[in-house]
PDB file of C-alpha atoms in Angstrom:
ATOM      1  CA  LEU A   1      -7.483  12.622 -17.908  1.00  0.00           C
ATOM      2  CA  ALA A   2      -8.801  10.212 -20.476  1.00  0.00           C
ATOM      3  CA  ILE A   3      -8.866  13.012 -23.063  1.00  0.00           C
ATOM      4  CA  LEU A   4      -5.308  14.082 -22.225  1.00  0.00           C
ATOM      5  CA  GLU A   5      -4.052  10.509 -22.323  1.00  0.00           C
ATOM      6  CA  LYS A   6      -5.752   9.949 -25.675  1.00  0.00           C
ATOM      7  CA  ARG A   7      -4.342  13.177 -27.117  1.00  0.00           C
ATOM      8  CA  LEU A   8      -0.795  12.791 -25.784  1.00  0.00           C
ATOM      9  CA  GLY A   9      -0.475   9.002 -25.861  1.00  0.00           C
ATOM     10  CA  ASP A  10       2.734   7.685 -24.324  1.00  0.00           C
ATOM     11  CA  ARG A  11       4.037  11.237 -23.798  1.00  0.00           C
ATOM     12  CA  LEU A  12       1.911  11.409 -20.618  1.00  0.00           C
ATOM     13  CA  SER A  13       1.936   9.103 -17.644  1.00  0.00           C
ATOM     14  CA  PHE A  14      -0.344   9.587 -14.696  1.00  0.00           C
ATOM     15  CA  THR A  15      -0.167   8.013 -11.244  1.00  0.00           C
ATOM     16  CA  VAL A  16      -2.678   8.459  -8.425  1.00  0.00           C
ATOM     17  CA  ASP A  17      -1.942   7.333  -4.871  1.00  0.00           C
ATOM     18  CA  ILE A  18      -4.596   8.334  -2.328  1.00  0.00           C
ATOM     19  CA  GLU A  19      -4.615   7.011   1.244  1.00  0.00           C
ATOM     20  CA  GLU A  20      -7.529   4.667   1.816  1.00  0.00           C
ATOM     21  CA  GLY A  21      -8.971   6.862   4.599  1.00  0.00           C
ATOM     22  CA  LEU A  22      -9.343   9.841   2.253  1.00  0.00           C
ATOM     23  CA  LEU A  23     -11.326   8.123  -0.478  1.00  0.00           C
ATOM     24  CA  ASP A  24     -14.661   9.078   1.126  1.00  0.00           C
ATOM     25  CA  VAL A  25     -13.708  12.678   1.970  1.00  0.00           C
ATOM     26  CA  PRO A  26     -15.716  15.107  -0.176  1.00  0.00           C
ATOM     27  CA  VAL A  27     -13.569  17.476  -2.244  1.00  0.00           C
ATOM     28  CA  LEU A  28     -14.799  20.691  -3.840  1.00  0.00           C
ATOM     29  CA  LYS A  29     -15.678  19.998  -7.480  1.00  0.00           C
ATOM     30  CA  LEU A  30     -13.097  20.953 -10.122  1.00  0.00           C
ATOM     31  CA  THR A  31     -10.290  21.126  -7.583  1.00  0.00           C
ATOM     32  CA  LEU A  32      -7.706  18.965  -9.349  1.00  0.00           C
ATOM     33  CA  GLN A  33      -8.678  19.751 -12.945  1.00  0.00           C
ATOM     34  CA  PRO A  34      -6.986  23.179 -13.223  1.00  0.00           C
ATOM     35  CA  VAL A  35      -3.883  21.919 -11.427  1.00  0.00           C
ATOM     36  CA  VAL A  36      -3.471  18.896 -13.700  1.00  0.00           C
ATOM     37  CA  GLU A  37      -4.242  20.997 -16.766  1.00  0.00           C
ATOM     38  CA  ASN A  38      -1.561  23.524 -15.727  1.00  0.00           C
ATOM     39  CA  ALA A  39       0.928  20.677 -15.305  1.00  0.00           C
ATOM     40  CA  VAL A  40       0.301  19.521 -18.867  1.00  0.00           C
ATOM     41  CA  VAL A  41       0.146  22.935 -20.528  1.00  0.00           C
ATOM     42  CA  HIS A  42       3.118  24.483 -18.745  1.00  0.00           C
ATOM     43  CA  GLY A  43       5.140  21.337 -18.118  1.00  0.00           C
ATOM     44  CA  MET A  44       5.335  20.495 -21.821  1.00  0.00           C
ATOM     45  CA  LYS A  45       5.384  24.071 -23.125  1.00  0.00           C
ATOM     46  CA  ASP A  46       7.580  24.693 -26.160  1.00  0.00           C
ATOM     47  CA  ASP A  47       8.683  21.050 -26.362  1.00  0.00           C
ATOM     48  CA  PRO A  48       6.478  18.946 -28.642  1.00  0.00           C
ATOM     49  CA  ALA A  49       8.501  15.812 -27.855  1.00  0.00           C
ATOM     50  CA  ALA A  50       8.407  16.204 -24.072  1.00  0.00           C
ATOM     51  CA  ARG A  51       7.298  13.310 -21.912  1.00  0.00           C
ATOM     52  CA  LEU A  52       5.450  14.288 -18.749  1.00  0.00           C
ATOM     53  CA  ASP A  53       4.939  12.237 -15.614  1.00  0.00           C
ATOM     54  CA  ILE A  54       2.203  13.557 -13.325  1.00  0.00           C
ATOM     55  CA  ARG A  55       1.620  12.155  -9.884  1.00  0.00           C
ATOM     56  CA  VAL A  56      -1.287  12.871  -7.520  1.00  0.00           C
ATOM     57  CA  ASP A  57      -0.721  11.888  -3.903  1.00  0.00           C
ATOM     58  CA  GLY A  58      -3.345  12.199  -1.207  1.00  0.00           C
ATOM     59  CA  TYR A  59      -2.688  11.844   2.493  1.00  0.00           C
ATOM     60  CA  ARG A  60      -3.902  13.126   5.812  1.00  0.00           C
ATOM     61  CA  ALA A  61      -1.897  15.606   7.889  1.00  0.00           C
ATOM     62  CA  GLY A  62      -3.724  16.258  11.158  1.00  0.00           C
ATOM     63  CA  ASP A  63      -7.150  17.681  10.321  1.00  0.00           C
ATOM     64  CA  MET A  64      -6.203  18.348   6.705  1.00  0.00           C
ATOM     65  CA  ALA A  65      -6.465  16.272   3.567  1.00  0.00           C
ATOM     66  CA  VAL A  66      -3.414  17.037   1.452  1.00  0.00           C
ATOM     67  CA  LEU A  67      -3.472  16.546  -2.305  1.00  0.00           C
ATOM     68  CA  GLU A  68      -0.136  16.981  -4.045  1.00  0.00           C
ATOM     69  CA  VAL A  69       0.125  17.188  -7.814  1.00  0.00           C
ATOM     70  CA  SER A  70       3.720  16.871  -8.956  1.00  0.00           C
ATOM     71  CA  ASP A  71       5.253  16.735 -12.393  1.00  0.00           C
ATOM     72  CA  ASN A  72       8.661  16.393 -14.006  1.00  0.00           C
ATOM     73  CA  GLY A  73       7.997  19.222 -16.470  1.00  0.00           C
ATOM     74  CA  LYS A  74       9.864  22.426 -17.243  1.00  0.00           C
ATOM     75  CA  GLY A  75       9.302  23.982 -13.844  1.00  0.00           C
ATOM     76  CA  MET A  76       9.407  27.730 -13.276  1.00  0.00           C
ATOM     77  CA  PRO A  77      12.189  30.230 -12.870  1.00  0.00           C
ATOM     78  CA  ALA A  78      12.370  31.843  -9.412  1.00  0.00           C
ATOM     79  CA  GLU A  79      10.778  35.132 -10.550  1.00  0.00           C
ATOM     80  CA  ARG A  80       7.758  33.373 -12.035  1.00  0.00           C
ATOM     81  CA  LEU A  81       7.359  31.182  -8.956  1.00  0.00           C
ATOM     82  CA  LEU A  82       7.376  34.283  -6.754  1.00  0.00           C
ATOM     83  CA  GLU A  83       4.631  35.815  -8.911  1.00  0.00           C
ATOM     84  CA  VAL A  84       2.494  32.684  -8.575  1.00  0.00           C
ATOM     85  CA  GLN A  85       3.052  32.521  -4.820  1.00  0.00           C
ATOM     86  CA  ARG A  86       2.118  36.207  -4.439  1.00  0.00           C
ATOM     87  CA  SER A  87      -1.124  35.681  -6.317  1.00  0.00           C
ATOM     88  CA  LEU A  88      -2.020  32.802  -3.983  1.00  0.00           C
ATOM     89  CA  ARG A  89      -1.263  34.777  -0.807  1.00  0.00           C
ATOM     90  CA  GLY A  90      -3.957  37.331  -1.463  1.00  0.00           C
ATOM     91  CA  ALA A  91      -2.138  40.092  -3.278  1.00  0.00           C
ATOM     92  CA  PRO A  92      -4.135  43.269  -3.975  1.00  0.00           C
ATOM     93  CA  ARG A  93      -7.150  43.008  -6.263  1.00  0.00           C
ATOM     94  CA  GLU A  94      -5.348  44.883  -9.063  1.00  0.00           C
ATOM     95  CA  PHE A  95      -2.796  42.066  -9.176  1.00  0.00           C
ATOM     96  CA  TYR A  96      -5.525  39.511  -9.740  1.00  0.00           C
ATOM     97  CA  SER A  97      -6.996  41.412 -12.651  1.00  0.00           C
ATOM     98  CA  ARG A  98      -3.598  41.378 -14.383  1.00  0.00           C
ATOM     99  CA  SER A  99      -2.646  37.926 -13.183  1.00  0.00           C
ATOM    100  CA  ARG A 100      -1.597  35.160 -15.538  1.00  0.00           C
ATOM    101  CA  ASN A 101      -2.416  32.729 -12.732  1.00  0.00           C
ATOM    102  CA  PHE A 102      -6.161  32.829 -13.146  1.00  0.00           C
ATOM    103  CA  GLY A 103      -6.775  29.084 -12.695  1.00  0.00           C
ATOM    104  CA  LEU A 104      -4.819  28.721  -9.447  1.00  0.00           C
ATOM    105  CA  THR A 105      -5.915  32.123  -8.117  1.00  0.00           C
ATOM    106  CA  ASN A 106      -9.554  31.266  -8.748  1.00  0.00           C
ATOM    107  CA  LEU A 107      -9.130  27.830  -7.160  1.00  0.00           C
ATOM    108  CA  SER A 108      -7.461  29.388  -4.112  1.00  0.00           C
ATOM    109  CA  ALA A 109     -10.367  31.831  -3.704  1.00  0.00           C
ATOM    110  CA  ARG A 110     -12.937  29.015  -4.065  1.00  0.00           C
ATOM    111  CA  ILE A 111     -11.155  26.910  -1.442  1.00  0.00           C
ATOM    112  CA  GLY A 112     -11.033  29.888   0.929  1.00  0.00           C
ATOM    113  CA  LEU A 113     -14.748  30.583   0.499  1.00  0.00           C
ATOM    114  CA  PHE A 114     -15.911  26.984   0.677  1.00  0.00           C
ATOM    115  CA  TYR A 115     -13.829  26.081   3.715  1.00  0.00           C
ATOM    116  CA  ALA A 116     -14.393  29.418   5.502  1.00  0.00           C
ATOM    117  CA  GLY A 117     -10.749  30.456   5.277  1.00  0.00           C
ATOM    118  CA  ASP A 118      -9.249  27.077   6.124  1.00  0.00           C
ATOM    119  CA  GLY A 119      -7.141  25.256   3.571  1.00  0.00           C
ATOM    120  CA  GLY A 120      -5.110  26.653   0.744  1.00  0.00           C
ATOM    121  CA  ILE A 121      -2.638  26.138  -2.062  1.00  0.00           C
ATOM    122  CA  SER A 122       1.145  26.253  -2.123  1.00  0.00           C
ATOM    123  CA  VAL A 123       3.485  25.871  -5.084  1.00  0.00           C
ATOM    124  CA  ALA A 124       7.121  24.771  -5.250  1.00  0.00           C
ATOM    125  CA  SER A 125       9.082  24.682  -8.488  1.00  0.00           C
ATOM    126  CA  ARG A 126      12.438  25.231 -10.074  1.00  0.00           C
ATOM    127  CA  ALA A 127      13.406  25.785 -13.674  1.00  0.00           C
ATOM    128  CA  GLY A 128      14.071  22.419 -15.296  1.00  0.00           C
ATOM    129  CA  GLY A 129      13.055  20.580 -12.140  1.00  0.00           C
ATOM    130  CA  GLY A 130       9.289  20.193 -12.266  1.00  0.00           C
ATOM    131  CA  THR A 131       6.538  21.620 -10.092  1.00  0.00           C
ATOM    132  CA  VAL A 132       4.615  20.523  -7.002  1.00  0.00           C
ATOM    133  CA  VAL A 133       1.220  22.046  -6.195  1.00  0.00           C
ATOM    134  CA  LYS A 134      -0.008  21.228  -2.707  1.00  0.00           C
ATOM    135  CA  LEU A 135      -3.677  21.589  -1.808  1.00  0.00           C
ATOM    136  CA  GLU A 136      -4.616  21.493   1.862  1.00  0.00           C
ATOM    137  CA  LEU A 137      -8.305  20.929   2.559  1.00  0.00           C
ATOM    138  CA  PRO A 138      -9.974  20.535   5.960  1.00  0.00           C
ATOM    139  CA  VAL A 139     -11.268  17.008   6.445  1.00  0.00           C
ATOM    140  CA  ALA A 140     -14.203  18.328   8.482  1.00  0.00           C
ATOM    141  CA  GLY A 141     -15.017  21.563   6.666  1.00  0.00           C
ATOM    142  CA  LYS A 142     -16.802  24.427   8.423  1.00  0.00           C
ATOM    143  CA  ARG A 143     -19.441  24.673   5.710  1.00  0.00           C
ATOM    144  CA  GLU A 144     -21.003  21.241   5.971  1.00  0.00           C
ATOM    145  CA  GLY A 145     -24.333  22.433   4.541  1.00  0.00           C
ATOM    146  CA  ASN A 146     -22.759  23.208   1.170  1.00  0.00           C
ATOM    147  CA  ARG A 147     -20.778  19.988   0.836  1.00  0.00           C
ATOM    148  CA  SER A 148     -23.300  17.837  -0.991  1.00  0.00           C
ATOM    149  CA  GLU A 149     -24.071  20.532  -3.534  1.00  0.00           C
ATOM    150  CA  HIS A 150     -20.515  21.643  -4.339  1.00  0.00           C
ATOM    151  CA  ALA A 151     -18.366  18.660  -3.446  1.00  0.00           C
ATOM    152  CA  ALA A 152     -17.761  15.322  -5.063  1.00  0.00           C
ATOM    153  CA  ARG A 153     -16.269  12.125  -3.722  1.00  0.00           C
TER     154      ARG A 153
END
């Protein structure tokens, strides 16, 4: 974030609001990085003067920690959103090899493996209306033995 803020200056604002009870919950390393990077790259695409506001909210919903990354960027047309959603739902392997959604698809697969099938990613967006990426992660993951090695607080 520091690099992005330095590079983009006042064209980028970033807000983080995480519930106090989630601050000590381990999260798989490099979980937010591809999501935030996508927000910057795609949210400001083709508009060198664009100003982007990114917000990360973290809260608990039952046994899940929910991390939402929202932006006020360009958003996606319905067809593109459907393509992204398909790639996250486990479309056939051939789709992944041709996918333009490598970062989110890879993150979705990592979350599925690390949390033994629990958790996941959902995306909501509309052209001209920004994007919201929602990550749902089990608070008490099934793979406790791997947490210290692959997770960060």
